[in-house]
Every structure is written in structure tokens, then in C-alpha cells.
Amino acid sequence: MEEADDFGKPKRIVFLTVGTTCFDALVRVVDSKEVKEELYKKGYTHLLIQMGRGTFIPTKSSGEDGSLAVDYFTFSSSIADCMKSASLVISHAGSGSIFETLRMGKPLIVVVNEELMDNHQSELAEELADRKHLLCARPQTLHQTILDMNLESLLPYPPADARPAVKLINQFLGFPDD
Amino acid sequence: MIWNTTILLIAVVVSLAVRVLYIIYCRFKFIRGKTQQSLSTLIILGSGGHTAEMLNLLTVLQKGRYTPRCYVAAATDNMSLQKARVFETSLVDKSEIEVGETAEFMQIYRSREVGQSYLTSVGTTVIATAHAVWLITKIRPQVILCNGPGTCIPLCAIAFLYKIVGIRWSSIFYIESIARVQRLSLSGLLLYKLHMADQFFVQWPQLQRKYPRAHYVGCLM
């Protein structure tokens, strides 16, 4: 169910989210000419940036001149709606954003913030990338990642299952198996 | 005189050590044969993903066995208790629990805020620990569920102390966060190394290989 713009071209939205963090390096690189051109070449029509506590302001664009339409906001109570209507999500490496996107079955590029101290976030992004559930990049390598990306090769993320943990807890406490 | 005091001190330390080892290695003796209808449960919440993971676990847990439930979050964490309230209300709506069976929601002082100086952290940790003593004594949980936030350390430490002293047995279950793939969090490391958790769960196989006493339970998110 895709929306079409005035020219009947289906709307394909790239949604960028940094959660509650400040990740200027990522917003800057996504707002750069080369990345926007690359996304447009890949068939995306709109770029929506959720910039969180960032200080770098992207440039809005209506996209009338045959380029990506760009819009941005800081925070929203319904990030989920933005994700739902996106064809591609680019996200910081927060586990909340990652799993929210994966559960919706949206293609995802996770960008790790190298300025964070003790970057354990990258462990999760890299592990999920190894398992082919998402693509992982750094701000400097994002352009190349988008150039090379083959979203068809991504595997769906299996549904979460808390039953093994619950079974062990019940067993330890002596409750009978269900 | 000094000789007598020394012998007494040695005896106390040795007895304590034996008691701690007994608690750690003979946990099963305290559990088996004591299965009651339901166990009072303390659920420790943390900001961000921690609470989401915990609620995923609680959704599958048989509520009738783990009741009454008490949720504790850090004093500066507003979202977690709210999410827990929404969860408990949804249980009533789905008739999974009896009407009138209420959960409790409490807050605990944080040992240390992000970025707080380590010097002042000593003071706030003492306050948090004192608060933990009060909470554990008041709640008297038989089961403690936690998954990583620093808030769980004072509470688990006091509960463990109560086990050693013989006041109250709380079974402590620790589930390391899904975001921990290669290394344990500080809370996880403490609870694992000091044998404070009765059962220690990890969500990635790499961690189970590094920490063999942990159980690999797959992804909760």
C-alpha cells in the first residue's frame, strides 16, 4: 500500500533515527549531497530525519527538481508510524531502535557512533550484521554501504521467545512443567 | 586476651566462609520441596531496553505463580514504572489475573547517575544501599528478577546478605541484556563472579562459552 506523489511515482521513504542521542556525524553524512544522490538513484523519493538532541540542522528540500525530498524533526511520540511507512531505515546502534525496526520487518542499516566511550553497542550491531539481519556501517563508510547494498539478501529476524528462560526459572523453583 | 580475640575472629570468619559456600553450592537444598501456590516476586526495572526485555519475559511467565509482584525502578527513571503499570493493567483487561490482585510500584535511590563523580558516588551508594535494606525488608521477595541496570546491585547484594544470615531466602534470577554479546555488563560481572545469582542467563551463545555457569536462553527481544 504505497502512497503516490503528484506524478504517480510511488513514495519510497528513507527514515533516519538517532533516538534520544546526539549523533551529528550521522545526520551530517546522510544530509550530504553524495548520500542523498545515491539514495535517489536507488529509487527512494523522500528522506525523513529524526535528529534527536543533535545540533547539526539538515536542509529541507521539496524534491521538485528531481532530487530527494528532505524533512526533519527532533522527537516524536510515534516513531513507530514513521518506521511503518518507511522503505528503508537508517538507525543509530541503540538496541531499542534496532529491535523495533527488525520486528517490523523493515530493511535496516545501523550506523555505529564511534565517539561513544565503551562502545558495547557495536557488538550487537555487528552480531546481527554477521547473521545478515541488517547492514552495519560507520559514518565514513555509509555512502559505500548504500552503494553496495543488496537488501534482498537480508534475512528476517526470528520472533523473540522467552519460553526457554521461563522454563528454567520454573524448573529451578520446583514448579511442574506446563 | 589478644590471643582469645584472635581465635574468636578466626572462628567467625571461617564460619561465615563455610556458610557462604554452603549457600552458593547447596542452593537446591533451600528450594526443593518448598513449592507453594505462589511466590512473592520483586522485578527490578531499568531505563531503555531493560524494561522492554523484562516485560517480554513477564508476558510468558505464569502470573499466578509469581504474585504478589512488586516493581522497583530508579528514582530518576519515570518511564519504566509507567510501562509496568500499563502492563499490569493489560493483565486485568485480559483476565489473566484476579481483579483486586494489585501489583506494587516503588522507587529506589540510584547509586550513581551517569557522569556523576566517583567521590560523591560513594555517598549516594551508601544511601542507595540503606534504601535497598529498607525495600528488601519491606517487600520480602521470594523471587527476584533483574536484567542489568545498576539499580539491581544494592538490592541483590542485600538479598544475598539476608540469605547468608538466614533471614530470608530470595531466589535471584539475572538475565543479561540482549545488547551484551561478547562481554558482560558490570552488574552481570559482579553477580556472576560473586555467585550472587541463583541462575544467570545470557542471550548469546558466545557469552555462555565465556561464562560456563551461565545458561543460554536465546533472544528475549
PDB file of C-alpha atoms in Angstrom, chain A residues 93-100 102-103 117-128 130-131 133 157-178, chain B residues 27-28 31-32 34-39 49 53 56-57 60-62 65-66 142-143 145 169 171-173 175 177-183 198-199 201 204-206 215-221:
ATOM      1  CA  ALA A  93      23.048   1.451  17.248  1.00  0.00           C
ATOM      2  CA  GLY A  94      20.632   1.659  20.180  1.00  0.00           C
ATOM      3  CA  SER A  95      19.066  -1.732  20.865  1.00  0.00           C
ATOM      4  CA  GLY A  96      15.575  -0.250  21.172  1.00  0.00           C
ATOM      5  CA  SER A  97      15.663   1.270  17.680  1.00  0.00           C
ATOM      6  CA  ILE A  98      17.258  -1.846  16.238  1.00  0.00           C
ATOM      7  CA  PHE A  99      14.688  -4.290  17.557  1.00  0.00           C
ATOM      8  CA  GLU A 100      11.730  -2.024  16.872  1.00  0.00           C
ATOM      9  CA  LEU A 102      13.608  -5.588  12.920  1.00  0.00           C
ATOM     10  CA  ARG A 103      10.253  -6.601  14.415  1.00  0.00           C
ATOM     11  CA  MET A 117      33.059   5.669  25.107  1.00  0.00           C
ATOM     12  CA  ASP A 118      32.969   1.953  25.790  1.00  0.00           C
ATOM     13  CA  ASN A 119      31.128   1.180  22.595  1.00  0.00           C
ATOM     14  CA  HIS A 120      29.406  -2.052  23.509  1.00  0.00           C
ATOM     15  CA  GLN A 121      26.563  -1.057  21.205  1.00  0.00           C
ATOM     16  CA  SER A 122      28.693  -2.033  18.218  1.00  0.00           C
ATOM     17  CA  GLU A 123      28.795  -5.650  19.480  1.00  0.00           C
ATOM     18  CA  LEU A 124      25.064  -6.033  18.941  1.00  0.00           C
ATOM     19  CA  ALA A 125      25.051  -4.314  15.530  1.00  0.00           C
ATOM     20  CA  GLU A 126      27.984  -6.416  14.313  1.00  0.00           C
ATOM     21  CA  GLU A 127      26.498  -9.679  15.572  1.00  0.00           C
ATOM     22  CA  LEU A 128      23.167  -9.010  13.856  1.00  0.00           C
ATOM     23  CA  ASP A 130      27.009 -11.250  10.796  1.00  0.00           C
ATOM     24  CA  ARG A 131      23.670 -13.056  10.969  1.00  0.00           C
ATOM     25  CA  HIS A 133      19.564  -9.367   9.738  1.00  0.00           C
ATOM     26  CA  TYR A 157      14.722 -11.589  12.270  1.00  0.00           C
ATOM     27  CA  PRO A 158      13.130 -14.543  14.068  1.00  0.00           C
ATOM     28  CA  PRO A 159      10.453 -13.730  16.677  1.00  0.00           C
ATOM     29  CA  ALA A 160      11.604 -13.389  20.266  1.00  0.00           C
ATOM     30  CA  ASP A 161      10.962 -16.328  22.564  1.00  0.00           C
ATOM     31  CA  ALA A 162      11.080 -16.005  26.317  1.00  0.00           C
ATOM     32  CA  ARG A 163       9.910 -19.580  26.922  1.00  0.00           C
ATOM     33  CA  PRO A 164      13.356 -21.192  27.398  1.00  0.00           C
ATOM     34  CA  ALA A 165      14.183 -18.680  30.136  1.00  0.00           C
ATOM     35  CA  VAL A 166      10.786 -19.095  31.818  1.00  0.00           C
ATOM     36  CA  LYS A 167      11.110 -22.878  31.698  1.00  0.00           C
ATOM     37  CA  LEU A 168      14.442 -22.761  33.527  1.00  0.00           C
ATOM     38  CA  ILE A 169      13.092 -20.391  36.164  1.00  0.00           C
ATOM     39  CA  ASN A 170      10.079 -22.621  36.796  1.00  0.00           C
ATOM     40  CA  GLN A 171      12.272 -25.727  36.963  1.00  0.00           C
ATOM     41  CA  PHE A 172      14.667 -24.157  39.442  1.00  0.00           C
ATOM     42  CA  LEU A 173      11.817 -23.179  41.748  1.00  0.00           C
ATOM     43  CA  GLY A 174      10.287 -26.639  41.558  1.00  0.00           C
ATOM     44  CA  PHE A 175       7.171 -25.715  39.624  1.00  0.00           C
ATOM     45  CA  PRO A 176       5.836 -28.512  37.394  1.00  0.00           C
ATOM     46  CA  ASP A 177       6.381 -28.278  33.647  1.00  0.00           C
ATOM     47  CA  ASP A 178       3.405 -26.920  31.740  1.00  0.00           C
TER      48      ASP A 178
ATOM     49  CA  ARG B  27      21.134 -23.767  46.668  1.00  0.00           C
ATOM     50  CA  PHE B  28      18.893 -26.624  45.677  1.00  0.00           C
ATOM     51  CA  ILE B  31      14.222 -24.735  47.124  1.00  0.00           C
ATOM     52  CA  ARG B  32      13.124 -28.315  46.623  1.00  0.00           C
ATOM     53  CA  LYS B  34       9.065 -25.904  49.221  1.00  0.00           C
ATOM     54  CA  THR B  35       6.896 -25.205  46.205  1.00  0.00           C
ATOM     55  CA  GLN B  36       3.970 -23.144  47.344  1.00  0.00           C
ATOM     56  CA  GLN B  37       0.993 -21.830  45.494  1.00  0.00           C
ATOM     57  CA  SER B  38       2.660 -18.554  44.664  1.00  0.00           C
ATOM     58  CA  LEU B  39       5.904 -16.716  45.308  1.00  0.00           C
ATOM     59  CA  GLY B  49      15.776  -1.700  26.643  1.00  0.00           C
ATOM     60  CA  GLU B  53      13.133  -7.066  27.806  1.00  0.00           C
ATOM     61  CA  ASN B  56       8.753  -9.633  27.313  1.00  0.00           C
ATOM     62  CA  LEU B  57       9.790 -12.177  29.948  1.00  0.00           C
ATOM     63  CA  VAL B  60       5.315 -15.511  29.200  1.00  0.00           C
ATOM     64  CA  LEU B  61       5.672 -16.073  32.939  1.00  0.00           C
ATOM     65  CA  GLN B  62       2.708 -17.763  34.659  1.00  0.00           C
ATOM     66  CA  ARG B  65       2.810 -18.444  40.363  1.00  0.00           C
ATOM     67  CA  TYR B  66       4.670 -15.141  40.641  1.00  0.00           C
ATOM     68  CA  GLN B 142      10.915 -14.954  47.416  1.00  0.00           C
ATOM     69  CA  VAL B 143      11.921 -14.386  43.800  1.00  0.00           C
ATOM     70  CA  LEU B 145      14.070 -10.908  38.578  1.00  0.00           C
ATOM     71  CA  TRP B 169      15.690 -16.900  51.022  1.00  0.00           C
ATOM     72  CA  SER B 171      15.950 -16.819  44.542  1.00  0.00           C
ATOM     73  CA  ILE B 172      17.806 -14.361  42.334  1.00  0.00           C
ATOM     74  CA  PHE B 173      17.493 -14.693  38.566  1.00  0.00           C
ATOM     75  CA  ILE B 175      19.148 -12.169  32.654  1.00  0.00           C
ATOM     76  CA  SER B 177      20.736  -7.781  28.355  1.00  0.00           C
ATOM     77  CA  ILE B 178      20.436  -8.745  24.682  1.00  0.00           C
ATOM     78  CA  ALA B 179      22.787  -5.863  23.883  1.00  0.00           C
ATOM     79  CA  ARG B 180      25.608  -7.763  25.619  1.00  0.00           C
ATOM     80  CA  VAL B 181      27.046 -10.121  23.030  1.00  0.00           C
ATOM     81  CA  GLN B 182      30.737 -10.547  23.802  1.00  0.00           C
ATOM     82  CA  ARG B 183      31.160  -9.002  27.257  1.00  0.00           C
ATOM     83  CA  ASP B 198      20.987 -18.399  41.712  1.00  0.00           C
ATOM     84  CA  GLN B 199      20.606 -18.632  37.944  1.00  0.00           C
ATOM     85  CA  PHE B 201      21.019 -16.250  31.857  1.00  0.00           C
ATOM     86  CA  TRP B 204      24.014 -15.063  23.044  1.00  0.00           C
ATOM     87  CA  PRO B 205      25.998 -18.318  22.803  1.00  0.00           C
ATOM     88  CA  GLN B 206      29.369 -16.513  22.857  1.00  0.00           C
ATOM     89  CA  HIS B 215      22.515 -20.610  30.799  1.00  0.00           C
ATOM     90  CA  TYR B 216      21.976 -19.659  27.147  1.00  0.00           C
ATOM     91  CA  VAL B 217      18.287 -18.894  26.679  1.00  0.00           C
ATOM     92  CA  GLY B 218      18.141 -17.272  23.219  1.00  0.00           C
ATOM     93  CA  CYS B 219      16.880 -13.769  22.432  1.00  0.00           C
ATOM     94  CA  LEU B 220      14.167 -12.137  24.533  1.00  0.00           C
ATOM     95  CA  MET B 221      13.656  -9.228  22.112  1.00  0.00           C
TER      96      MET B 221
END
